[in-house]
PDB file of C-alpha atoms and ligand atoms in Angstrom:
ATOM      1  CA  UNK J 311      -0.359   0.132  -0.207  1.00  0.00           C
ATOM      2  CA  UNK J 312       1.112   3.681  -1.088  1.00  0.00           C
ATOM      3  CA  UNK J 313       0.093   6.210   1.061  1.00  0.00           C
ATOM      4  CA  UNK J 314      -0.400   8.864  -0.404  1.00  0.00           C
ATOM      5  CA  UNK J 315       0.943  12.780   0.951  1.00  0.00           C
ATOM      6  CA  UNK J 316      -1.317  15.230   0.111  1.00  0.00           C
ATOM      7  CA  UNK J 317       1.476  17.989   1.622  1.00  0.00           C
ATOM      8  CA  UNK J 318       4.081  17.032  -0.343  1.00  0.00           C
ATOM      9  CA  UNK J 319       2.369  17.090  -3.376  1.00  0.00           C
ATOM     10  CA  UNK J 320       0.929  20.690  -2.461  1.00  0.00           C
ATOM     11  CA  UNK J 321       4.404  21.587  -1.422  1.00  0.00           C
ATOM     12  CA  UNK J 322       5.078  20.618  -4.684  1.00  0.00           C
ATOM     13  CA  UNK J 323       2.574  23.083  -6.756  1.00  0.00           C
ATOM     14  CA  UNK J 324       3.059  25.596  -4.700  1.00  0.00           C
ATOM     15  CA  UNK J 325       6.291  25.851  -5.584  1.00  0.00           C
ATOM     16  CA  UNK J 326       5.673  25.803  -9.247  1.00  0.00           C
ATOM     17  CA  UNK J 327       3.181  27.672  -8.324  1.00  0.00           C
ATOM     18  CA  UNK J 328       5.776  30.376  -7.247  1.00  0.00           C
ATOM     19  CA  UNK J 329       8.143  30.069  -9.977  1.00  0.00           C
ATOM     20  CA  UNK J 330       5.092  31.402 -12.785  1.00  0.00           C
ATOM     21  CA  UNK J 331       3.422  34.196 -10.230  1.00  0.00           C
ATOM     22  CA  UNK J 332       7.185  35.083 -10.234  1.00  0.00           C
ATOM     23  CA  UNK J 333       7.345  35.123 -14.559  1.00  0.00           C
ATOM     24  CA  UNK J 334       4.159  37.272 -14.497  1.00  0.00           C
ATOM     25  CA  UNK J 335       5.036  39.258 -11.647  1.00  0.00           C
ATOM     26  CA  UNK J 336       8.749  39.596 -14.298  1.00  0.00           C
ATOM     27  CA  UNK J 337       6.224  40.304 -17.871  1.00  0.00           C
ATOM     28  CA  UNK J 338       4.330  42.381 -16.087  1.00  0.00           C
ATOM     29  CA  UNK J 339       4.969  44.668 -13.709  1.00  0.00           C
ATOM     30  CA  UNK J 340       2.065  44.037 -11.456  1.00  0.00           C
ATOM     31  CA  UNK J 341       1.799  40.415  -8.478  1.00  0.00           C
ATOM     32  CA  UNK J 342      -1.253  38.389  -9.817  1.00  0.00           C
ATOM     33  CA  UNK J 343      -4.400  39.112  -7.094  1.00  0.00           C
ATOM     34  CA  UNK J 344      -6.843  36.994  -5.371  1.00  0.00           C
ATOM     35  CA  UNK J 345     -10.252  39.014  -3.801  1.00  0.00           C
ATOM     36  CA  UNK J 346     -11.154  37.204  -0.893  1.00  0.00           C
ATOM     37  CA  UNK J 347     -14.932  37.889   0.484  1.00  0.00           C
ATOM     38  CA  UNK J 348     -15.578  36.427   4.208  1.00  0.00           C
ATOM     39  CA  UNK J 349     -19.517  37.816   5.213  1.00  0.00           C
ATOM     40  CA  UNK J 350     -19.995  36.593   8.620  1.00  0.00           C
ATOM     41  CA  UNK J 351     -18.060  35.547  11.174  1.00  0.00           C
ATOM     42  CA  UNK J 352     -18.216  31.502  10.066  1.00  0.00           C
ATOM     43  CA  UNK J 353     -15.486  29.876  12.931  1.00  0.00           C
ATOM     44  CA  UNK J 354     -14.535  27.637  10.480  1.00  0.00           C
ATOM     45  CA  UNK J 355     -14.539  29.194   7.272  1.00  0.00           C
ATOM     46  CA  UNK J 356     -12.852  32.280   9.357  1.00  0.00           C
ATOM     47  CA  UNK J 357      -9.688  29.487   9.621  1.00  0.00           C
ATOM     48  CA  UNK J 358      -9.933  28.157   5.427  1.00  0.00           C
ATOM     49  CA  UNK J 359      -9.847  32.462   4.374  1.00  0.00           C
ATOM     50  CA  UNK J 360      -7.025  32.500   7.289  1.00  0.00           C
ATOM     51  CA  UNK J 361      -5.150  29.914   5.460  1.00  0.00           C
ATOM     52  CA  UNK J 362      -5.659  30.651   1.720  1.00  0.00           C
ATOM     53  CA  UNK J 363      -5.061  34.548   2.275  1.00  0.00           C
ATOM     54  CA  UNK J 364      -1.301  33.001   4.141  1.00  0.00           C
ATOM     55  CA  UNK J 365      -0.804  30.843   1.572  1.00  0.00           C
ATOM     56  CA  UNK J 366      -1.356  33.189  -1.095  1.00  0.00           C
ATOM     57  CA  UNK J 367       1.515  35.708  -0.317  1.00  0.00           C
ATOM     58  CA  UNK J 368       3.369  32.819   0.053  1.00  0.00           C
ATOM     59  CA  UNK J 369       3.600  31.952  -3.097  1.00  0.00           C
ATOM     60  CA  UNK J 370       3.430  35.825  -4.261  1.00  0.00           C
ATOM     61  CA  UNK J 371      -0.177  36.280  -5.194  1.00  0.00           C
ATOM     62  CA  UNK J 372      -1.004  39.119  -3.619  1.00  0.00           C
ATOM     63  CA  UNK J 373      -4.584  38.527  -2.128  1.00  0.00           C
ATOM     64  CA  UNK J 374      -7.212  41.062  -1.449  1.00  0.00           C
ATOM     65  CA  UNK J 375      -8.689  40.259   1.300  1.00  0.00           C
ATOM     66  CA  UNK J 376     -12.487  41.837   2.475  1.00  0.00           C
ATOM     67  CA  UNK J 377     -14.613  40.463   6.212  1.00  0.00           C
ATOM     68  CA  UNK J 378     -18.368  42.595   5.894  1.00  0.00           C
ATOM     69  CA  UNK J 379     -20.528  41.955   8.413  1.00  0.00           C
ATOM     70  CA  UNK J 380     -22.982  39.420   8.569  1.00  0.00           C
ATOM     71  CA  UNK J 381     -25.719  41.809   8.534  1.00  0.00           C
ATOM     72  CA  UNK J 382     -24.301  42.933   5.085  1.00  0.00           C
ATOM     73  CA  UNK J 383     -27.286  43.470   2.444  1.00  0.00           C
ATOM     74  CA  UNK J 384     -27.525  41.955  -0.462  1.00  0.00           C
ATOM     75  CA  UNK J 385     -27.118  44.938  -2.590  1.00  0.00           C
ATOM     76  CA  UNK J 386     -23.830  46.022  -0.670  1.00  0.00           C
ATOM     77  CA  UNK J 387     -22.161  42.552  -1.007  1.00  0.00           C
ATOM     78  CA  UNK J 388     -22.834  42.501  -4.821  1.00  0.00           C
ATOM     79  CA  UNK J 389     -22.411  46.227  -4.766  1.00  0.00           C
ATOM     80  CA  UNK J 390     -18.295  44.435  -3.478  1.00  0.00           C
ATOM     81  CA  UNK J 391     -18.631  41.396  -6.279  1.00  0.00           C
ATOM     82  CA  UNK J 392     -19.372  43.693  -9.088  1.00  0.00           C
ATOM     83  CA  UNK J 393     -16.353  46.523  -8.184  1.00  0.00           C
ATOM     84  CA  UNK J 394     -13.897  43.316  -7.962  1.00  0.00           C
ATOM     85  CA  UNK J 395     -15.395  41.688 -10.991  1.00  0.00           C
ATOM     86  CA  UNK J 396     -14.076  45.781 -12.720  1.00  0.00           C
ATOM     87  CA  UNK J 397     -10.841  45.493 -11.167  1.00  0.00           C
ATOM     88  CA  UNK J 398      -7.722  44.632 -13.623  1.00  0.00           C
ATOM     89  CA  UNK J 399      -5.449  43.950 -10.644  1.00  0.00           C
ATOM     90  CA  UNK J 400      -8.005  41.046  -9.018  1.00  0.00           C
ATOM     91  CA  UNK J 401      -7.780  37.962 -11.270  1.00  0.00           C
ATOM     92  CA  UNK J 402      -9.582  35.738  -8.781  1.00  0.00           C
ATOM     93  CA  UNK J 403     -12.478  36.192  -7.006  1.00  0.00           C
ATOM     94  CA  UNK J 404     -14.406  33.626  -3.717  1.00  0.00           C
ATOM     95  CA  UNK J 405     -16.469  34.381  -2.180  1.00  0.00           C
ATOM     96  CA  UNK J 406     -16.493  32.806   1.037  1.00  0.00           C
ATOM     97  CA  UNK J 407     -19.061  29.437   1.640  1.00  0.00           C
ATOM     98  CA  UNK J 408     -21.778  29.340   3.459  1.00  0.00           C
ATOM     99  CA  UNK J 409     -22.978  32.925   3.405  1.00  0.00           C
ATOM    100  CA  UNK J 410     -25.270  34.084   6.184  1.00  0.00           C
ATOM    101  CA  UNK J 411     -29.114  33.241   5.964  1.00  0.00           C
ATOM    102  CA  UNK J 412     -30.546  35.935   4.406  1.00  0.00           C
ATOM    103  CA  UNK J 413     -27.640  36.423   1.155  1.00  0.00           C
ATOM    104  CA  UNK J 414     -28.761  34.287  -2.168  1.00  0.00           C
ATOM    105  CA  UNK J 415     -24.871  32.624  -2.915  1.00  0.00           C
ATOM    106  CA  UNK J 416     -26.197  31.788  -6.164  1.00  0.00           C
ATOM    107  CA  UNK J 417     -26.891  35.412  -7.309  1.00  0.00           C
ATOM    108  CA  UNK J 418     -24.259  36.437  -5.519  1.00  0.00           C
ATOM    109  CA  UNK J 419     -21.842  33.915  -7.740  1.00  0.00           C
ATOM    110  CA  UNK J 420     -23.686  34.484 -10.723  1.00  0.00           C
ATOM    111  CA  UNK J 421     -22.676  38.227 -10.402  1.00  0.00           C
ATOM    112  CA  UNK J 422     -18.512  37.099 -10.473  1.00  0.00           C
ATOM    113  CA  UNK J 423     -16.902  36.811 -14.186  1.00  0.00           C
ATOM    114  CA  UNK J 424     -16.335  33.105 -15.288  1.00  0.00           C
ATOM    115  CA  UNK J 425     -13.382  34.273 -16.150  1.00  0.00           C
ATOM    116  CA  UNK J 426     -12.177  35.251 -12.461  1.00  0.00           C
ATOM    117  CA  UNK J 427     -14.449  32.607 -10.733  1.00  0.00           C
ATOM    118  CA  UNK J 428     -11.469  30.347  -9.897  1.00  0.00           C
ATOM    119  CA  UNK J 429     -13.590  28.302  -7.282  1.00  0.00           C
ATOM    120  CA  UNK J 430     -15.260  27.080 -10.532  1.00  0.00           C
ATOM    121  CA  UNK J 431     -18.583  26.958  -8.997  1.00  0.00           C
ATOM    122  CA  UNK J 432     -20.291  29.044 -12.175  1.00  0.00           C
ATOM    123  CA  UNK J 433     -22.881  27.302 -14.799  1.00  0.00           C
ATOM    124  CA  UNK J 434     -19.845  28.895 -17.749  1.00  0.00           C
ATOM    125  CA  UNK J 435     -17.412  26.493 -15.962  1.00  0.00           C
ATOM    126  CA  UNK J 436     -19.600  23.647 -15.009  1.00  0.00           C
ATOM    127  CA  UNK J 437     -20.124  23.471 -18.361  1.00  0.00           C
ATOM    128  CA  UNK J 438     -17.401  23.610 -19.865  1.00  0.00           C
ATOM    129  CA  UNK J 439     -16.464  20.935 -17.751  1.00  0.00           C
ATOM    130  CA  UNK J 440     -19.328  19.004 -18.682  1.00  0.00           C
ATOM    131  CA  UNK J 441     -18.299  19.821 -22.499  1.00  0.00           C
ATOM    132  CA  UNK J 442     -14.472  18.114 -21.585  1.00  0.00           C
ATOM    133  CA  UNK J 443     -13.102  21.568 -22.640  1.00  0.00           C
ATOM    134  CA  UNK J 444      -9.883  22.215 -20.337  1.00  0.00           C
ATOM    135  CA  UNK J 445     -10.036  26.376 -20.445  1.00  0.00           C
ATOM    136  CA  UNK J 446     -11.996  26.771 -17.385  1.00  0.00           C
ATOM    137  CA  UNK J 447     -11.119  26.356 -13.464  1.00  0.00           C
ATOM    138  CA  UNK J 448     -12.618  23.269 -12.085  1.00  0.00           C
ATOM    139  CA  UNK J 449     -13.688  23.423  -8.328  1.00  0.00           C
ATOM    140  CA  UNK J 450     -10.913  22.606  -6.531  1.00  0.00           C
ATOM    141  CA  UNK J 451     -11.263  20.071  -4.758  1.00  0.00           C
ATOM    142  CA  UNK J 452     -12.169  17.701  -7.257  1.00  0.00           C
ATOM    143  CA  UNK J 453      -8.882  19.038  -9.413  1.00  0.00           C
ATOM    144  CA  UNK J 454      -6.766  18.140  -5.997  1.00  0.00           C
ATOM    145  CA  UNK J 455      -7.831  14.719  -6.592  1.00  0.00           C
ATOM    146  CA  UNK J 456      -7.346  14.583  -9.761  1.00  0.00           C
ATOM    147  CA  UNK J 457      -3.403  15.956  -9.775  1.00  0.00           C
ATOM    148  CA  UNK J 458      -2.879  13.516  -6.977  1.00  0.00           C
ATOM    149  CA  UNK J 459      -4.241  10.916  -9.233  1.00  0.00           C
ATOM    150  CA  UNK J 460      -1.552  12.419 -11.637  1.00  0.00           C
ATOM    151  CA  UNK J 461       1.737  13.019 -10.130  1.00  0.00           C
ATOM    152  CA  UNK J 462       1.379   9.423  -8.240  1.00  0.00           C
ATOM    153  CA  UNK J 463       1.072   8.089 -11.533  1.00  0.00           C
ATOM    154  CA  UNK J 464      -2.306   5.960 -11.008  1.00  0.00           C
ATOM    155  CA  UNK J 465      -4.014   4.883 -14.033  1.00  0.00           C
ATOM    156  CA  UNK J 466      -7.794   6.379 -14.436  1.00  0.00           C
ATOM    157  CA  UNK J 467      -8.161   5.532 -17.899  1.00  0.00           C
ATOM    158  CA  UNK J 468     -10.137   2.371 -18.503  1.00  0.00           C
ATOM    159  CA  UNK J 469     -10.697   2.240 -15.107  1.00  0.00           C
ATOM    160  CA  UNK J 470     -13.722   1.467 -12.483  1.00  0.00           C
ATOM    161  CA  UNK J 471     -14.835   4.992 -10.998  1.00  0.00           C
ATOM    162  CA  UNK J 472     -17.040   5.270  -7.925  1.00  0.00           C
ATOM    163  CA  UNK J 473     -17.964   8.733  -6.249  1.00  0.00           C
ATOM    164  CA  UNK J 474     -19.749   8.497  -2.988  1.00  0.00           C
ATOM    165  CA  UNK J 475     -21.626  11.513  -3.336  1.00  0.00           C
ATOM    166  CA  UNK J 476     -23.278  14.072  -5.706  1.00  0.00           C
ATOM    167  CA  UNK J 477     -23.135  18.110  -4.518  1.00  0.00           C
ATOM    168  CA  UNK J 478     -21.409  20.549  -7.175  1.00  0.00           C
ATOM    169  CA  UNK J 479     -19.170  21.300  -5.262  1.00  0.00           C
ATOM    170  CA  UNK J 480     -17.253  17.977  -5.000  1.00  0.00           C
ATOM    171  CA  UNK J 481     -19.270  15.213  -6.392  1.00  0.00           C
ATOM    172  CA  UNK J 482     -20.287  16.065  -9.749  1.00  0.00           C
ATOM    173  CA  UNK J 483     -17.804  17.519 -11.330  1.00  0.00           C
ATOM    174  CA  UNK J 484     -15.338  15.062 -10.119  1.00  0.00           C
ATOM    175  CA  UNK J 485     -17.252  12.438 -11.697  1.00  0.00           C
ATOM    176  CA  UNK J 486     -16.808  14.453 -14.931  1.00  0.00           C
ATOM    177  CA  UNK J 487     -12.902  14.957 -14.448  1.00  0.00           C
ATOM    178  CA  UNK J 488     -12.386  11.005 -14.154  1.00  0.00           C
ATOM    179  CA  UNK J 489     -14.841  10.419 -17.314  1.00  0.00           C
ATOM    180  CA  UNK J 490     -13.439  13.312 -18.801  1.00  0.00           C
ATOM    181  CA  UNK J 491     -10.256  11.003 -18.483  1.00  0.00           C
ATOM    182  CA  UNK J 492     -12.263   7.587 -19.517  1.00  0.00           C
ATOM    183  CA  UNK J 493     -12.822   5.630 -16.199  1.00  0.00           C
ATOM    184  CA  UNK J 494     -16.134   4.125 -16.733  1.00  0.00           C
ATOM    185  CA  UNK J 495     -17.899   6.027 -13.302  1.00  0.00           C
ATOM    186  CA  UNK J 496     -20.571   5.805 -11.171  1.00  0.00           C
ATOM    187  CA  UNK J 497     -21.932   8.508  -9.318  1.00  0.00           C
ATOM    188  CA  UNK J 498     -23.761   6.760  -5.530  1.00  0.00           C
ATOM    189  CA  UNK J 499     -25.492   9.024  -3.336  1.00  0.00           C
ATOM    190  CA  UNK J 500     -28.524   8.763  -0.407  1.00  0.00           C
ATOM    191  CA  UNK J 501     -30.364   7.076  -2.537  1.00  0.00           C
ATOM    192  CA  UNK J 502     -29.042   3.391  -4.419  1.00  0.00           C
ATOM    193  CA  UNK J 503     -29.862   0.944  -4.104  1.00  0.00           C
ATOM    194  CA  UNK J 504     -26.760  -1.707  -2.827  1.00  0.00           C
ATOM    195  CA  UNK J 505     -23.674   1.080  -2.058  1.00  0.00           C
ATOM    196  CA  UNK J 506     -22.223  -1.252  -0.748  1.00  0.00           C
ATOM    197  CA  UNK J 507     -21.767  -3.540  -3.682  1.00  0.00           C
ATOM    198  CA  UNK J 508     -21.483  -0.409  -6.092  1.00  0.00           C
ATOM    199  CA  UNK J 509     -18.131   0.209  -3.839  1.00  0.00           C
ATOM    200  CA  UNK J 510     -16.616  -3.312  -4.086  1.00  0.00           C
ATOM    201  CA  UNK J 511     -15.931  -2.830  -7.210  1.00  0.00           C
ATOM    202  CA  UNK J 512     -14.591   0.506  -7.396  1.00  0.00           C
ATOM    203  CA  UNK J 513     -10.486  -0.148  -9.411  1.00  0.00           C
ATOM    204  CA  UNK J 514     -10.720   4.026  -7.285  1.00  0.00           C
ATOM    205  CA  UNK J 515     -13.205   4.527  -5.124  1.00  0.00           C
ATOM    206  CA  UNK J 516     -13.818   8.250  -3.764  1.00  0.00           C
ATOM    207  CA  UNK J 517     -16.005   9.292  -1.148  1.00  0.00           C
ATOM    208  CA  UNK J 518     -17.404  13.478  -0.863  1.00  0.00           C
ATOM    209  CA  UNK J 519     -20.388  12.634   1.818  1.00  0.00           C
ATOM    210  CA  UNK J 520     -18.806  13.536   4.714  1.00  0.00           C
ATOM    211  CA  UNK J 521     -19.396  10.681   6.835  1.00  0.00           C
ATOM    212  CA  UNK J 522     -16.503   9.533   9.531  1.00  0.00           C
ATOM    213  CA  UNK J 523     -15.601   6.068   9.201  1.00  0.00           C
ATOM    214  CA  UNK J 524     -18.263   5.239   6.182  1.00  0.00           C
ATOM    215  CA  UNK J 525     -16.550   3.310   4.219  1.00  0.00           C
ATOM    216  CA  UNK J 526     -15.002  -0.407   6.126  1.00  0.00           C
ATOM    217  CA  UNK J 527     -12.627  -2.951   3.951  1.00  0.00           C
ATOM    218  CA  UNK J 528     -16.014  -5.629   2.766  1.00  0.00           C
ATOM    219  CA  UNK J 529     -17.255  -2.089   0.385  1.00  0.00           C
ATOM    220  CA  UNK J 530     -13.541  -1.719  -0.931  1.00  0.00           C
ATOM    221  CA  UNK J 531     -11.742  -4.204  -3.522  1.00  0.00           C
ATOM    222  CA  UNK J 532      -8.128  -6.306  -3.662  1.00  0.00           C
ATOM    223  CA  UNK J 533      -6.607  -3.935  -4.679  1.00  0.00           C
ATOM    224  CA  UNK J 534      -8.565  -0.016  -4.546  1.00  0.00           C
ATOM    225  CA  UNK J 535      -7.138   3.346  -5.300  1.00  0.00           C
ATOM    226  CA  UNK J 536      -8.952   5.405  -1.945  1.00  0.00           C
ATOM    227  CA  UNK J 537      -9.667   8.922  -1.999  1.00  0.00           C
ATOM    228  CA  UNK J 538     -10.935  10.602   1.030  1.00  0.00           C
ATOM    229  CA  UNK J 539     -12.361  13.406   0.582  1.00  0.00           C
ATOM    230  CA  UNK J 540     -13.803  13.288   4.086  1.00  0.00           C
ATOM    231  CA  UNK J 541     -13.580  16.250   6.579  1.00  0.00           C
ATOM    232  CA  UNK J 542     -15.766  14.293   9.766  1.00  0.00           C
ATOM    233  CA  UNK J 543     -15.256  14.562  13.423  1.00  0.00           C
ATOM    234  CA  UNK J 544     -14.850  10.345  15.092  1.00  0.00           C
ATOM    235  CA  UNK J 545     -17.263   9.881  17.847  1.00  0.00           C
ATOM    236  CA  UNK J 546     -13.226   9.998  20.055  1.00  0.00           C
ATOM    237  CA  UNK J 547     -13.606  13.614  18.191  1.00  0.00           C
ATOM    238  CA  UNK J 548     -10.250  13.303  16.118  1.00  0.00           C
ATOM    239  CA  UNK J 549     -10.726  14.839  12.721  1.00  0.00           C
ATOM    240  CA  UNK J 550     -11.728  11.119  10.386  1.00  0.00           C
ATOM    241  CA  UNK J 551     -12.252  10.563   7.234  1.00  0.00           C
ATOM    242  CA  UNK J 552     -14.819   9.075   5.378  1.00  0.00           C
ATOM    243  CA  UNK J 553     -13.082   5.366   4.794  1.00  0.00           C
ATOM    244  CA  UNK J 554     -12.515   3.383   8.094  1.00  0.00           C
ATOM    245  CA  UNK J 555      -9.035   3.895   7.542  1.00  0.00           C
ATOM    246  CA  UNK J 556      -7.324   1.242  10.477  1.00  0.00           C
ATOM    247  CA  UNK J 557     -10.306  -0.601   8.869  1.00  0.00           C
ATOM    248  CA  UNK J 558      -9.386  -0.353   4.912  1.00  0.00           C
ATOM    249  CA  UNK J 559      -5.637   0.314   4.492  1.00  0.00           C
ATOM    250  CA  UNK J 560      -4.227  -2.766   3.914  1.00  0.00           C
ATOM    251  CA  UNK J 561      -6.204  -3.770   1.249  1.00  0.00           C
ATOM    252  CA  UNK J 562      -5.877  -0.802  -1.023  1.00  0.00           C
ATOM    253  CA  UNK J 563      -3.140   0.543  -3.812  1.00  0.00           C
ATOM    254  CA  UNK J 564      -3.346   3.274  -2.724  1.00  0.00           C
ATOM    255  CA  UNK J 565      -4.327   5.321  -0.028  1.00  0.00           C
ATOM    256  CA  UNK J 566      -5.303   9.173   1.031  1.00  0.00           C
ATOM    257  CA  UNK J 567      -4.798  10.236   4.967  1.00  0.00           C
ATOM    258  CA  UNK J 568      -6.809  12.623   7.008  1.00  0.00           C
ATOM    259  CA  UNK J 569      -5.698  14.940   7.265  1.00  0.00           C
ATOM    260  CA  UNK J 570      -3.016  15.170   4.965  1.00  0.00           C
ATOM    261  CA  UNK J 571      -4.581  14.216   1.827  1.00  0.00           C
ATOM    262  CA  UNK J 572      -6.906  15.473  -0.620  1.00  0.00           C
ATOM    263  CA  UNK J 573      -7.138  18.685   2.101  1.00  0.00           C
ATOM    264  CA  UNK J 574      -3.424  20.467   1.399  1.00  0.00           C
ATOM    265  CA  UNK J 575      -4.667  20.236  -2.220  1.00  0.00           C
ATOM    266  CA  UNK J 576      -7.166  22.496  -1.719  1.00  0.00           C
ATOM    267  CA  UNK J 577      -6.081  25.463  -1.617  1.00  0.00           C
ATOM    268  CA  UNK J 578      -3.144  24.600  -3.750  1.00  0.00           C
ATOM    269  CA  UNK J 579      -5.145  24.139  -6.462  1.00  0.00           C
ATOM    270  CA  UNK J 580      -7.735  27.426  -5.351  1.00  0.00           C
ATOM    271  CA  UNK J 581      -4.442  29.206  -6.107  1.00  0.00           C
ATOM    272  CA  UNK J 582      -3.105  27.984  -9.028  1.00  0.00           C
ATOM    273  CA  UNK J 583      -6.916  28.188 -10.853  1.00  0.00           C
ATOM    274  CA  UNK J 584      -5.627  32.297 -10.560  1.00  0.00           C
ATOM    275  CA  UNK J 585      -2.856  31.896 -11.599  1.00  0.00           C
ATOM    276  CA  UNK J 586      -4.060  30.336 -14.347  1.00  0.00           C
ATOM    277  CA  UNK J 587      -7.134  32.823 -14.664  1.00  0.00           C
ATOM    278  CA  UNK J 588      -4.206  35.893 -14.600  1.00  0.00           C
ATOM    279  CA  UNK J 589      -2.036  34.214 -17.058  1.00  0.00           C
ATOM    280  CA  UNK J 590      -5.690  34.260 -19.273  1.00  0.00           C
ATOM    281  CA  UNK J 591      -5.709  37.909 -19.371  1.00  0.00           C
ATOM    282  CA  UNK J 592      -2.292  38.491 -20.065  1.00  0.00           C
TER     283      UNK J 592
HETATM  284  N1  LIG R 665     -16.549  26.961   1.988  1.00  0.00           N
HETATM  285  C1  LIG R 665     -15.868  25.130   2.367  1.00  0.00           C
HETATM  286  N2  LIG R 665     -14.763  25.266   1.305  1.00  0.00           N
HETATM  287  C2  LIG R 665     -15.061  26.001   0.491  1.00  0.00           C
HETATM  288  C3  LIG R 665     -14.209  26.368  -0.709  1.00  0.00           C
HETATM  289  O1  LIG R 665     -14.074  25.772  -1.498  1.00  0.00           O
HETATM  290  N3  LIG R 665     -14.641  27.716  -2.133  1.00  0.00           N
HETATM  291  C4  LIG R 665     -15.503  28.427  -0.889  1.00  0.00           C
HETATM  292  N4  LIG R 665     -16.025  29.470  -1.625  1.00  0.00           N
HETATM  293  N5  LIG R 665     -16.276  28.539   0.615  1.00  0.00           N
HETATM  294  C5  LIG R 665     -15.970  27.101   0.660  1.00  0.00           C
END
């Protein structure tokens, strides 16, 4: 079994991006810029945003942090996003989710021009992915999973891939990415019949359902590649994935740990999308 080291791959990706960010700065006499909008004080979002900003600085991307109070109106939020859309120093815009409940995320995200949609959440970028066009920004977590598969030379073509979860942010784009690389893809969700049997047929099993230690050895084929996107608190209060790691690891050819697997890749891919967005307009 090979343990997939997301921390190491993420560091490698960021080192490569740093070189590209420097080249951009030398050619354009300005830094690549990422605007991060956080509305309210959701504790997890505050940690994520802080990490995103720190990692931007580390690779030489200028960050524009906008912290707005929880009672920000839709009009105020929209006017900020529209101003960022017009700003030539801003190459990527990220509106941290979840938003306070009185704000309409869909409307706000639609105000981000697709060229600056570095989360890849918008209809244009999801549509490009669905049409197997490589030109857009792909949602960061599934893009990070593909990067791990590539960097560990794990073949995808012709493999049976099973994705657990069908969210717009992870499951759906994950399935499309695997399909675009010629896997035979099954997407499982809360209404799937014979879920265990579906999982046990997978050469590549990607779980993104947010259920601690849900995937057990009987659901994993011998020699499977197991990718765990879950970040949960287990019964013991410790961070754990969707996969019962100790129970499953000896059956796998490759497996991602939690923490230290997919997690570190997400911000690296956000930075990668931002660099790509800047290089595209130049
Ligand atoms: N909230 C949790 N993860 C994410 C993410 O990747 N992007 C945004 N915008 N919000 C999030």
